[in-house]
Amino acid sequence: MIKILSESTINRIAAGEVIERPASVIKELVENSIDAGATTINIILEQAGKNLIIISDDGIGMSPEDLELAVQRHTTSKLDEENLENISSFGFRGEALPSISSISKITITSRLRESSKAYSLSQIGGKNSKLEQASHDLGTKTEIRDLFFATPARLKFLRTDKTELAACVDVIKKLALSHPHVSFSASHDNKTFLKVKGDSREKNLAVQKRILDIVGNDFMSNNAELNLTRDTINIYGFASLPNYHKSSLEDQHLFVNNRPVKDKILNMAVRSAYADYLESGRYPVIVLFLDIDPLDVDVNVHPAKSEVRFSDPNLIRSLIVSAIKDAISSNYVNSNVETSPLGYFGNKAKYSYLSSNLPNSSFNRTFTGPKDNSSSLNEQSYNNPKAFTLPLLDFPSNKQDNTALEITVDNCVYENFALGSAKAQLKDYIFSQTLNGFIVLNWRVASEKLCYEKIKQSLNDNKLTKERLAMPEVVELTEEEIITICHAKQYLSKLGLSIKKFGNKALIISEIPTLVAKINIFQLVKNLSNYLSNKELGEDLEVFEEYVIKTYAEQYSKHIDKLSISEMNQMLRNIEQSSFFKAKDHVGLIYAELKITDIEKFFKSN
Ligand code: ADP
Ligand code: MG
C-alpha cells in the first residue's frame, strides 16, 4: 500500500541528510545569520551542542509570518528560481530549519529591524507550533535543545563530547575565517573559546587579520602567501612553509567561493604540493580560498554542501599545486649554502624566512630552526639552533683549540702540535710544518676515518643528529632498486636516512645525518641498493649498519674538494683528537713525516 508521508516524517528524513551532528546545526544557523546580514554572531554550546545550541545575530530579523514560514519545508527567501545555477547565498533549499526543528526542541526569537515588536516561535520535534510575542532586542536568536531527541537511533551515532566539540570548533573556525568582517564569539559550558572582532578593511587585510586570530601567530610567521589568478579562477590564502607542520589535518581550511569544503581533489592537490617536503604523517597548515565562476563548480552535490564538483578538476588541481609550490619556493630559502667544503662552520640556521609577505613588519624575522618536528633521533639538536653552530667533527676535548684556531689562523703556531701547521694542499695531501720537519697527510683517507668514527660514536651515544633537507632529494631508480631499498627503510631511518617512495620509479630522501648532509645522496642510495640487492637483509644487521656508516664516510670524504688553510688546520686538530690517531691505528696509511734530519741525510748522500 502506498502511503503519503507526513510532513514531519519527510523532515526527519531530510534531517538525516543535512544534519549529521551538532556541528551541522551550527553551520546552518550561522550561515542563516550571515545571509541575514549579521555583523555580530554569538554561539553558545552546552555538552558539545548535544544539549543546547544558541545562535544569536544582529541581522535583519523575521516577522511573525516569516517565523511560521521559516520552519516549513522548502520555504526560503533566498532562491531565485529563474537562476538556479548562480547561487550566492548559503542556504537555498529552505531545508535547514524544518529539518532541525523536526529532530529537536527549537525556539526562534526574532525582531524585524523596522518593527518594535519581537516574536518567538517554538516547536517540539517539528510539532506543536507556538507563536507568541516576546521581548527581544535585535536580530534573531535560535535555540536548539536536545538535538536528535526525536531520532534516538541517530543520537546513538554521535561521538564523544570531545569529538563532537572538536567538529563544532572546526566549523566555527571555518565560518569565522571566511567572514572576517563579522565578529564572532563562542562559548562551551560557559567558557569562551573564541572571540574575534570583525574587520571592515579591504578583504585581504581583513582575511590576514582573521587568520592571525584564528590559526595563530606561529602560522603567520611561517607561511607563504598564495596568490594566483588564471582567467576567472583566483587562488588566495596562506600555506605553511615546510618547516611548519602538524600531526593532524586540524588546520587545513579550504574554501570554494567562500564556502568551506571537504573535497578530495583539493585535499589531494594540497598533499601533492607538499609531497616533496613533508614526511607521511605530517600535515601542512593552510588557509586557501578558491574563487571560481559559479558555472564551473557545482556546490549542490551534497545537501550539506561541503562537497563540490568542478567542471575541470585537473585544471583546479594543477593550479592549486603550482600556487602552493611557487609560494613556498619563493619564500623558503635554503640558507645552508656551501661556503666551505667542510660546511657547518659558523651559524648554520637551516631555514631562512627571507621576505615577509605581510605588511606588518613585526612578522619579519629569521627562522632559526624547525619548531614542530618529529625527529626521532635527536629532537634536542633539531630544536636548538646552537646545534648548527658546532664545528665539523668537533671532538669534545678540542673545543679550546677550535676557538684559538679561527683567530690565529694566519700566523700559524701549530708547529708544536703532532700534525703541525698546515701550509699547502696538493690534491689529496696536506703539507704541514712541524718543529723538526714536514708532514704529508692523506686528508681524504683521514676525513673518511674521522667521519666514520664520529658517526659511529654518535650512534653509540644515541645522539646522531639528522637534518631535514630544505629541498628533499628525489632519486630516480629502477623499480627493483626501489623495492630493495624500501625493505631496509626502517633500518635506514635508524641510521638517520628518511626515505619515502615517490611513485614507482623514485625515492624522496628528506632527512640525512647532519654530518653528511652535503654528500652525493644519489650515489649513496645507489651504493646502498647495490649492496642490498646482493645480500639478504635481516641476516646480519650489524654488517649492514657497518656498511651504511662506511658508505656515509666514503661519500663524505669524496664531497670535499679544496681546503683552506684554516680548514686544513681544523682537520689536523680533529685527527689528533680522534681515537684512531691516539691508538696509532693504521696512522701510517694516513701520514708520513719527513724530518729535517732525513732531508739533510738525503742531500748529503747525493
Ligand atoms: P534557507 O537558508 O535554505 O533559505 P532555512 O531553513 O535555513 O532555509 O531558512 C529558511 C528561511 O528562514 C530563510 O530563507 C530566511 O528567510 C529565514 N531565516 C532563517 N534564519 C534567519 C536569521 N537568522 N535571520 C533572518 N532570517 C532567517
Ligand atoms: Mg539556511
XYZ file of C-alpha atoms and ligand atoms in Angstrom:
634
model
C 0.000 0.000 0.000
C 1.359 3.361 -0.969
C 1.184 5.984 1.766
C 1.795 9.697 1.656
C 4.459 10.531 4.212
C 3.623 13.097 6.845
C 5.395 16.447 6.781
C 7.282 15.616 9.995
C 8.480 12.254 8.626
C 9.708 13.932 5.456
C 11.544 16.493 7.547
C 13.207 13.832 9.669
C 14.373 12.029 6.563
C 15.765 15.281 5.209
C 17.388 15.953 8.572
C 19.277 12.695 8.164
C 20.939 14.195 5.123
C 21.526 17.755 6.247
C 22.058 17.388 9.975
C 24.644 14.831 10.934
C 25.815 16.228 14.226
C 25.724 19.373 16.368
C 28.372 20.954 14.138
C 25.969 20.766 11.166
C 23.350 22.737 13.122
C 25.907 25.422 13.911
C 26.866 25.631 10.260
C 23.271 26.005 9.053
C 22.285 28.536 11.693
C 25.389 30.681 11.387
C 25.018 30.712 7.604
C 21.447 31.876 8.036
C 22.701 34.683 10.265
C 25.298 35.682 7.707
C 22.686 35.622 4.946
C 20.564 37.873 7.162
C 23.356 40.450 7.089
C 24.600 39.926 10.654
C 27.795 41.685 11.747
C 27.936 40.032 15.161
C 27.215 36.375 15.837
C 27.246 34.761 19.230
C 27.373 30.997 19.722
C 26.608 29.211 22.987
C 27.065 25.476 23.356
C 26.399 23.025 26.130
C 27.646 19.462 26.178
C 29.254 19.769 22.743
C 25.957 21.106 21.379
C 24.095 17.905 22.216
C 22.179 19.650 24.996
C 21.969 23.167 23.737
C 22.963 25.346 20.821
C 22.075 29.024 20.801
C 22.990 31.217 17.862
C 22.140 34.907 18.080
C 22.741 37.553 15.473
C 22.083 41.205 14.724
C 20.733 40.546 11.235
C 17.546 41.800 9.606
C 15.277 39.568 11.684
C 11.943 37.979 10.815
C 8.312 38.965 11.053
C 5.902 36.577 12.832
C 4.695 35.423 9.390
C 8.298 34.738 8.341
C 8.857 32.763 11.542
C 5.991 30.436 10.752
C 7.110 30.002 7.174
C 10.768 29.548 8.058
C 10.172 26.226 9.805
C 8.128 24.882 6.916
C 9.728 22.835 4.237
C 11.014 24.421 1.065
C 10.386 27.934 2.175
C 13.212 30.255 1.528
C 13.674 33.910 0.901
C 16.881 33.246 -0.993
C 16.335 31.316 -4.159
C 15.700 32.979 -7.435
C 14.064 30.106 -9.317
C 14.963 31.676 -12.643
C 18.601 31.461 -11.756
C 19.239 28.141 -10.034
C 22.828 27.902 -11.196
C 24.000 31.151 -9.765
C 23.743 30.816 -6.059
C 25.435 33.380 -3.889
C 23.761 32.923 -0.534
C 24.429 29.923 1.680
C 21.009 28.492 2.212
C 18.884 27.901 -0.828
C 16.848 24.808 -0.276
C 14.805 26.005 2.639
C 15.512 22.710 4.352
C 17.646 23.524 7.341
C 15.199 24.980 9.820
C 12.379 22.447 9.268
C 14.932 19.603 9.406
C 16.480 20.849 12.623
C 13.171 21.567 14.261
C 11.845 18.096 13.375
C 14.530 16.417 15.474
C 14.904 18.859 18.365
C 13.169 21.404 20.550
C 13.523 24.732 18.796
C 12.739 28.294 19.761
C 13.371 31.116 17.331
C 13.030 34.614 18.697
C 13.298 37.479 16.265
C 12.576 41.107 15.707
C 12.328 42.558 12.265
C 14.685 45.502 12.036
C 11.960 48.071 11.375
C 9.472 46.638 13.894
C 9.121 47.465 17.561
C 7.752 44.038 18.479
C 9.565 40.745 18.733
C 8.055 37.278 18.401
C 9.119 33.819 19.269
C 8.133 30.539 17.709
C 8.713 27.187 19.336
C 8.241 23.637 18.163
C 8.951 20.247 19.661
C 10.005 17.640 17.141
C 8.525 19.799 14.406
C 5.078 19.809 16.038
C 3.008 21.871 18.471
C 3.964 25.176 16.895
C 3.587 28.020 19.333
C 3.973 31.633 18.247
C 3.949 34.400 20.844
C 5.094 37.902 21.412
C 8.453 38.115 23.125
C 10.913 40.638 24.314
C 13.992 40.671 22.143
C 16.419 43.357 21.379
C 17.826 42.849 17.964
C 18.086 40.310 15.171
C 17.402 36.620 15.606
C 18.160 34.122 18.321
C 17.733 30.422 17.575
C 17.839 27.944 20.428
C 18.135 24.220 19.788
C 17.697 21.911 22.751
C 18.050 18.132 22.872
C 19.149 17.629 19.328
C 18.168 14.204 17.927
C 15.821 13.533 20.843
C 13.190 12.582 18.251
C 15.554 10.227 16.410
C 17.155 8.064 19.115
C 18.940 5.936 16.523
C 20.871 8.966 15.297
C 21.565 10.084 18.800
C 23.432 6.832 19.309
C 25.669 7.614 16.365
C 27.013 10.740 17.957
C 30.611 10.510 19.054
C 32.098 11.520 22.387
C 31.635 15.096 23.558
C 35.281 15.703 22.836
C 34.985 14.645 19.205
C 31.690 16.443 18.643
C 33.061 19.590 20.225
C 36.143 19.408 18.008
C 33.836 19.245 14.983
C 31.906 22.276 16.287
C 35.112 24.227 16.810
C 36.297 23.342 13.310
C 33.045 24.549 11.751
C 33.145 27.773 13.748
C 36.780 28.407 12.801
C 35.964 27.944 9.133
C 32.935 30.215 9.300
C 34.967 32.858 11.079
C 37.845 32.553 8.592
C 35.557 33.056 5.631
C 33.733 36.035 7.167
C 36.410 38.292 8.567
C 34.108 41.312 8.623
C 31.788 39.574 11.114
C 32.505 39.483 14.856
C 32.178 36.059 16.428
C 32.139 34.832 19.967
C 31.660 31.257 21.047
C 31.473 29.529 24.393
C 31.139 25.968 25.582
C 29.772 25.085 29.014
C 30.170 28.742 29.972
C 33.765 29.011 28.849
C 34.527 31.324 25.943
C 36.788 29.583 23.456
C 36.696 32.040 20.606
C 36.261 35.777 20.362
C 37.193 37.659 17.234
C 36.319 41.163 16.157
C 35.033 41.925 12.695
C 37.426 43.841 10.487
C 35.979 46.260 7.971
C 39.178 46.837 5.997
C 39.596 45.568 2.463
C 39.191 41.842 2.110
C 42.821 40.675 2.012
C 43.828 42.653 5.066
C 40.778 41.512 6.977
C 41.442 37.896 5.979
C 45.062 38.142 7.157
C 43.987 39.540 10.486
C 41.378 36.834 10.875
C 43.870 34.060 10.077
C 46.205 35.518 12.663
C 43.367 35.490 15.217
C 42.128 32.015 14.387
C 45.108 29.957 13.258
C 47.713 31.853 15.240
C 50.900 33.775 15.256
C 53.207 30.820 14.661
C 51.484 30.046 11.403
C 51.575 33.654 10.278
C 55.317 33.762 10.892
C 55.956 30.570 8.972
C 53.875 30.775 5.874
C 53.900 31.862 2.268
C 51.173 33.933 0.697
C 49.271 32.308 -2.128
C 48.141 34.466 -4.941
C 47.376 33.129 -8.369
C 44.900 34.265 -10.978
C 44.196 32.365 -14.159
C 41.259 33.512 -16.281
C 38.244 33.508 -13.984
C 39.944 31.466 -11.279
C 41.608 33.080 -8.302
C 43.513 31.362 -5.531
C 44.328 33.312 -2.414
C 45.493 32.407 1.055
C 48.422 31.269 3.134
C 50.283 27.968 3.206
C 52.790 26.862 5.805
C 56.464 26.700 4.940
C 57.839 23.145 5.003
C 59.347 23.658 8.436
C 55.928 24.230 9.999
C 53.624 21.253 10.071
C 51.250 19.381 12.276
C 50.427 15.804 13.127
C 46.808 16.185 12.005
C 44.738 17.873 9.333
C 43.335 20.113 12.050
C 44.297 23.410 10.494
C 43.638 22.890 6.820
C 40.884 25.242 5.769
C 39.809 25.169 2.147
C 37.071 27.323 0.693
C 35.417 27.427 -2.687
C 33.623 30.680 -3.376
C 33.974 31.352 0.331
C 32.227 28.129 1.293
C 34.139 25.689 3.491
C 34.544 22.488 1.532
C 35.800 18.976 2.092
C 36.843 17.953 -1.323
C 39.048 15.099 -2.457
C 40.529 16.962 -5.376
C 41.537 19.919 -3.262
C 42.910 17.733 -0.476
C 44.946 15.710 -2.941
C 46.277 18.853 -4.553
C 47.491 20.151 -1.193
C 49.014 16.793 -0.392
C 50.907 16.553 -3.612
C 52.158 20.142 -3.377
C 53.887 19.155 -0.140
C 54.886 15.626 -1.166
C 58.483 16.695 -1.668
C 58.653 18.429 1.645
C 56.764 16.526 4.280
C 57.044 13.017 5.517
C 53.903 10.975 5.740
C 52.095 11.663 8.973
C 52.936 15.376 8.903
C 50.424 17.851 7.529
C 50.778 21.404 6.342
C 48.658 24.215 7.720
C 46.796 26.041 5.014
C 44.015 28.550 4.542
C 43.088 28.631 0.883
C 40.305 30.487 -0.866
C 39.477 29.359 -4.372
C 37.197 31.699 -6.270
C 35.761 30.400 -9.458
C 32.899 31.190 -11.807
C 29.829 29.560 -10.167
C 29.079 27.996 -13.561
C 32.312 25.993 -13.336
C 31.553 24.462 -9.982
C 28.621 22.507 -8.642
C 28.221 23.059 -4.927
C 24.916 21.274 -4.984
C 26.337 17.753 -4.949
C 25.613 17.156 -1.303
C 22.892 18.756 0.809
C 25.399 19.678 3.488
C 27.215 21.430 0.656
C 30.740 20.671 1.728
C 31.471 18.595 -1.354
C 31.823 20.261 -4.711
C 32.238 19.169 -8.302
C 34.435 21.090 -10.712
C 33.863 21.215 -14.445
C 37.638 20.915 -14.940
C 39.108 19.169 -11.888
C 42.542 18.702 -13.474
C 42.936 22.390 -14.056
C 41.946 23.165 -10.477
C 44.339 20.556 -9.149
C 47.291 21.816 -11.120
C 46.585 25.462 -10.317
C 46.497 24.723 -6.614
C 49.685 22.686 -6.733
C 51.543 25.428 -8.565
C 50.116 28.213 -6.392
C 51.429 26.438 -3.309
C 54.747 25.340 -4.783
C 55.528 28.761 -6.236
C 54.696 30.465 -2.978
C 56.805 28.096 -0.950
C 59.827 28.177 -3.199
C 59.914 31.962 -3.379
C 59.583 32.313 0.381
C 61.627 29.426 1.509
C 65.317 29.697 1.014
C 67.781 27.058 1.926
C 70.403 29.201 3.553
C 72.712 26.274 4.015
C 74.729 27.386 1.048
C 78.045 25.687 0.990
C 80.617 28.329 1.559
C 83.226 25.974 2.837
C 83.787 22.444 1.685
C 83.724 21.372 5.286
C 80.426 23.085 5.967
C 78.912 23.605 9.384
C 81.278 26.301 10.493
C 79.600 29.308 11.918
C 75.937 29.817 12.436
C 74.032 27.481 10.207
C 70.366 28.199 10.559
C 68.877 25.714 8.201
C 65.829 27.697 7.218
C 65.713 31.299 6.442
C 62.490 33.134 6.057
C 63.540 35.953 3.858
C 60.752 38.132 2.728
C 57.771 38.534 4.898
C 54.607 38.646 2.930
C 52.766 40.659 5.493
C 52.628 44.401 5.576
C 53.118 44.334 9.312
C 56.843 44.379 9.909
C 56.530 42.617 13.228
C 56.179 39.446 11.205
C 59.608 39.845 9.663
C 62.048 37.533 11.228
C 64.629 34.949 10.564
C 63.705 31.483 11.408
C 66.388 29.604 13.215
C 65.169 26.051 13.079
C 62.096 23.942 12.673
C 59.695 24.188 15.542
C 57.358 21.347 15.398
C 59.383 18.420 14.399
C 59.046 14.746 14.802
C 62.632 13.728 14.514
C 63.143 10.594 16.479
C 66.892 10.580 16.606
C 67.662 13.764 18.354
C 64.844 16.213 18.995
C 67.106 18.402 21.011
C 69.546 19.202 18.312
C 66.727 19.933 15.909
C 65.092 22.477 18.071
C 68.225 24.016 19.360
C 69.736 26.385 16.840
C 73.039 26.014 18.636
C 73.239 22.506 17.308
C 74.055 24.029 13.948
C 76.948 26.041 15.287
C 79.104 23.107 16.243
C 82.156 22.903 14.051
C 82.563 19.903 11.892
C 83.661 16.735 13.621
C 84.067 18.548 16.821
C 85.671 16.257 19.319
C 84.765 17.186 22.862
C 88.240 17.842 24.149
C 89.053 20.021 21.203
C 86.812 22.998 21.932
C 89.518 25.325 23.159
C 91.696 24.716 20.155
C 88.890 25.447 17.734
C 88.360 28.902 19.083
C 92.057 29.623 19.048
C 92.267 28.264 15.554
C 89.966 30.774 13.955
C 91.864 33.715 15.426
C 95.439 32.628 14.926
C 94.966 31.021 11.603
C 97.136 33.410 9.577
C 100.265 33.348 11.686
C 100.020 29.680 12.418
C 101.545 28.499 15.629
C 100.823 24.815 15.369
C 104.353 23.659 14.766
C 104.449 22.042 18.169
C 101.273 20.033 17.505
C 101.701 16.423 16.454
C 100.423 17.068 12.953
C 101.901 20.532 12.706
C 100.779 23.680 10.987
C 99.197 23.327 7.557
C 100.968 25.086 4.727
C 99.592 23.743 1.481
C 97.264 21.299 -0.211
C 98.346 19.215 -3.136
C 95.492 17.031 -4.422
C 94.640 14.542 -1.684
C 97.526 15.657 0.519
C 98.069 18.280 3.155
C 101.619 19.540 3.713
C 102.192 20.775 7.229
C 105.178 22.034 9.111
C 106.226 20.613 12.458
C 109.012 21.713 14.803
C 111.512 19.424 13.138
C 110.225 18.725 9.693
C 107.271 18.278 7.325
C 104.224 16.068 7.352
C 102.431 14.798 4.261
C 98.944 13.661 5.176
C 96.324 11.964 3.033
C 93.349 14.039 4.082
C 90.888 12.059 2.006
C 91.575 8.866 3.884
C 91.783 10.763 7.176
C 88.488 12.570 6.727
C 86.786 9.304 5.872
C 88.094 7.788 9.074
C 87.077 10.854 11.046
C 83.591 10.803 9.653
C 83.261 7.089 10.311
C 84.407 7.477 13.883
C 82.159 10.430 14.544
C 79.022 8.770 13.202
C 79.768 5.544 14.983
C 80.258 7.452 18.199
C 77.008 9.429 17.871
C 75.081 6.256 17.109
C 76.539 4.571 20.150
C 75.645 7.563 22.300
C 72.212 7.703 20.675
C 72.994 11.242 19.601
C 73.052 11.125 15.859
C 71.712 14.445 14.639
C 69.868 14.459 11.383
C 68.904 17.269 9.173
C 65.656 17.804 7.308
C 66.600 18.752 3.774
C 65.035 22.008 2.662
C 64.898 20.658 -0.849
C 64.432 16.926 -0.442
C 66.401 14.871 -2.894
C 64.454 12.910 -5.472
C 66.439 9.863 -6.536
C 65.345 8.004 -9.629
C 65.945 4.275 -9.549
C 64.600 1.148 -11.129
C 61.501 -0.437 -9.630
C 63.564 -3.293 -8.278
C 66.066 -0.997 -6.641
C 63.225 0.867 -5.009
C 61.700 -2.278 -3.604
C 65.079 -3.364 -2.251
C 65.736 -0.050 -0.557
C 62.227 0.197 0.840
C 62.727 -3.148 2.562
C 65.505 -1.562 4.559
C 63.618 1.692 5.187
C 63.250 1.142 8.911
C 66.914 0.382 9.481
C 67.976 3.294 7.366
C 65.781 5.616 9.345
C 67.601 4.482 12.496
C 70.778 5.460 10.699
C 69.441 8.934 10.019
C 68.175 8.464 6.497
C 64.454 9.130 5.909
C 63.244 7.605 2.714
C 59.824 7.731 1.118
C 58.574 6.095 -2.031
C 57.668 8.598 -4.708
C 55.704 6.764 -7.341
C 57.231 3.549 -8.693
C 60.413 4.993 -10.048
C 61.734 7.392 -7.461
C 62.517 7.866 -3.819
C 62.447 11.031 -1.815
C 65.178 11.478 0.737
C 64.015 14.041 3.237
C 66.411 13.564 6.125
C 70.042 12.646 6.446
C 72.621 12.761 9.256
C 73.761 16.359 9.666
C 77.385 15.412 9.313
C 76.910 14.042 5.818
C 74.151 16.383 4.667
C 76.228 17.585 1.734
C 77.211 14.301 0.206
C 76.051 12.984 -3.130
C 72.814 11.409 -1.995
C 72.164 9.737 -5.315
C 75.484 7.918 -5.111
C 74.824 6.961 -1.523
C 71.429 5.469 -2.326
C 72.768 3.741 -5.419
C 75.543 2.114 -3.386
C 73.105 1.019 -0.730
C 70.796 -0.553 -3.290
C 73.696 -2.391 -4.940
C 74.750 -3.723 -1.599
C 71.244 -4.766 -0.647
C 70.477 -6.474 -3.927
C 73.389 -8.837 -3.313
C 72.601 -9.510 0.315
C 69.638 -10.835 2.248
C 68.770 -8.121 4.699
C 67.900 -9.411 8.128
C 70.742 -11.920 8.260
C 73.152 -9.584 9.822
C 72.008 -6.099 10.577
C 75.258 -5.118 12.182
C 77.098 -5.798 8.968
C 74.578 -3.687 7.112
C 74.888 -0.862 9.621
C 78.640 -1.019 9.269
C 78.302 -0.810 5.513
C 75.991 2.195 5.696
C 78.316 4.091 8.012
C 81.290 3.259 5.798
C 79.377 4.485 2.775
C 78.452 7.708 4.540
C 82.104 8.215 5.392
C 83.295 7.387 1.911
C 80.822 9.754 0.275
C 81.669 12.361 2.861
C 85.349 12.345 2.040
C 84.516 12.385 -1.676
C 82.440 15.537 -1.433
C 85.344 17.577 -0.099
C 87.446 19.250 -2.735
C 89.595 22.219 -1.905
C 90.553 23.105 1.626
C 91.518 26.465 3.031
C 94.489 26.668 5.405
C 92.206 27.112 8.352
C 90.137 24.097 7.300
C 93.284 22.043 6.931
C 94.373 23.027 10.422
C 90.934 22.258 11.724
C 91.141 18.824 10.202
C 94.632 18.175 11.594
C 93.447 19.100 15.079
C 90.436 16.820 14.724
C 92.654 13.958 13.624
C 94.921 14.488 16.632
C 91.875 14.140 18.880
C 90.465 11.053 17.181
C 90.755 7.670 18.806
C 92.313 6.066 15.742
C 95.133 8.607 15.908
C 95.544 8.252 19.655
C 95.611 4.464 19.329
C 98.108 4.789 16.465
C 95.740 2.622 14.467
C 96.854 2.479 10.820
C 98.119 6.027 11.041
C 100.999 5.014 8.816
C 98.487 4.906 5.984
C 97.414 8.412 6.700
C 100.602 10.388 7.016
C 104.338 10.312 6.700
C 106.796 12.606 8.418
C 109.838 13.955 6.686
C 112.268 15.117 9.394
C 114.825 17.812 8.718
C 117.458 15.213 9.575
C 116.069 12.918 6.853
C 116.152 15.767 4.388
C 119.713 16.579 5.306
C 120.639 12.911 5.015
C 119.091 12.784 1.567
C 121.099 15.729 0.266
C 124.286 14.592 1.898
C 124.052 11.108 0.417
C 123.630 12.596 -3.037
P 17.434 28.548 3.588
O 18.552 29.127 4.405
O 17.885 27.498 2.663
O 16.596 29.603 2.942
P 16.445 27.732 6.106
O 15.534 26.657 6.501
O 17.814 27.675 6.671
O 16.482 27.755 4.563
O 15.808 29.115 6.474
C 14.526 29.447 5.975
C 14.320 30.942 5.908
O 14.251 31.489 7.222
C 15.428 31.716 5.250
O 15.280 31.752 3.861
C 15.310 33.087 5.865
O 14.351 33.864 5.166
C 14.751 32.797 7.240
N 15.825 32.851 8.292
C 16.424 31.785 8.850
N 17.340 32.187 9.770
C 17.310 33.536 9.786
C 18.019 34.544 10.539
N 18.972 34.216 11.451
N 17.732 35.843 10.293
C 16.768 36.166 9.386
N 16.081 35.266 8.638
C 16.334 33.965 8.837
Mg 19.735 28.113 5.730
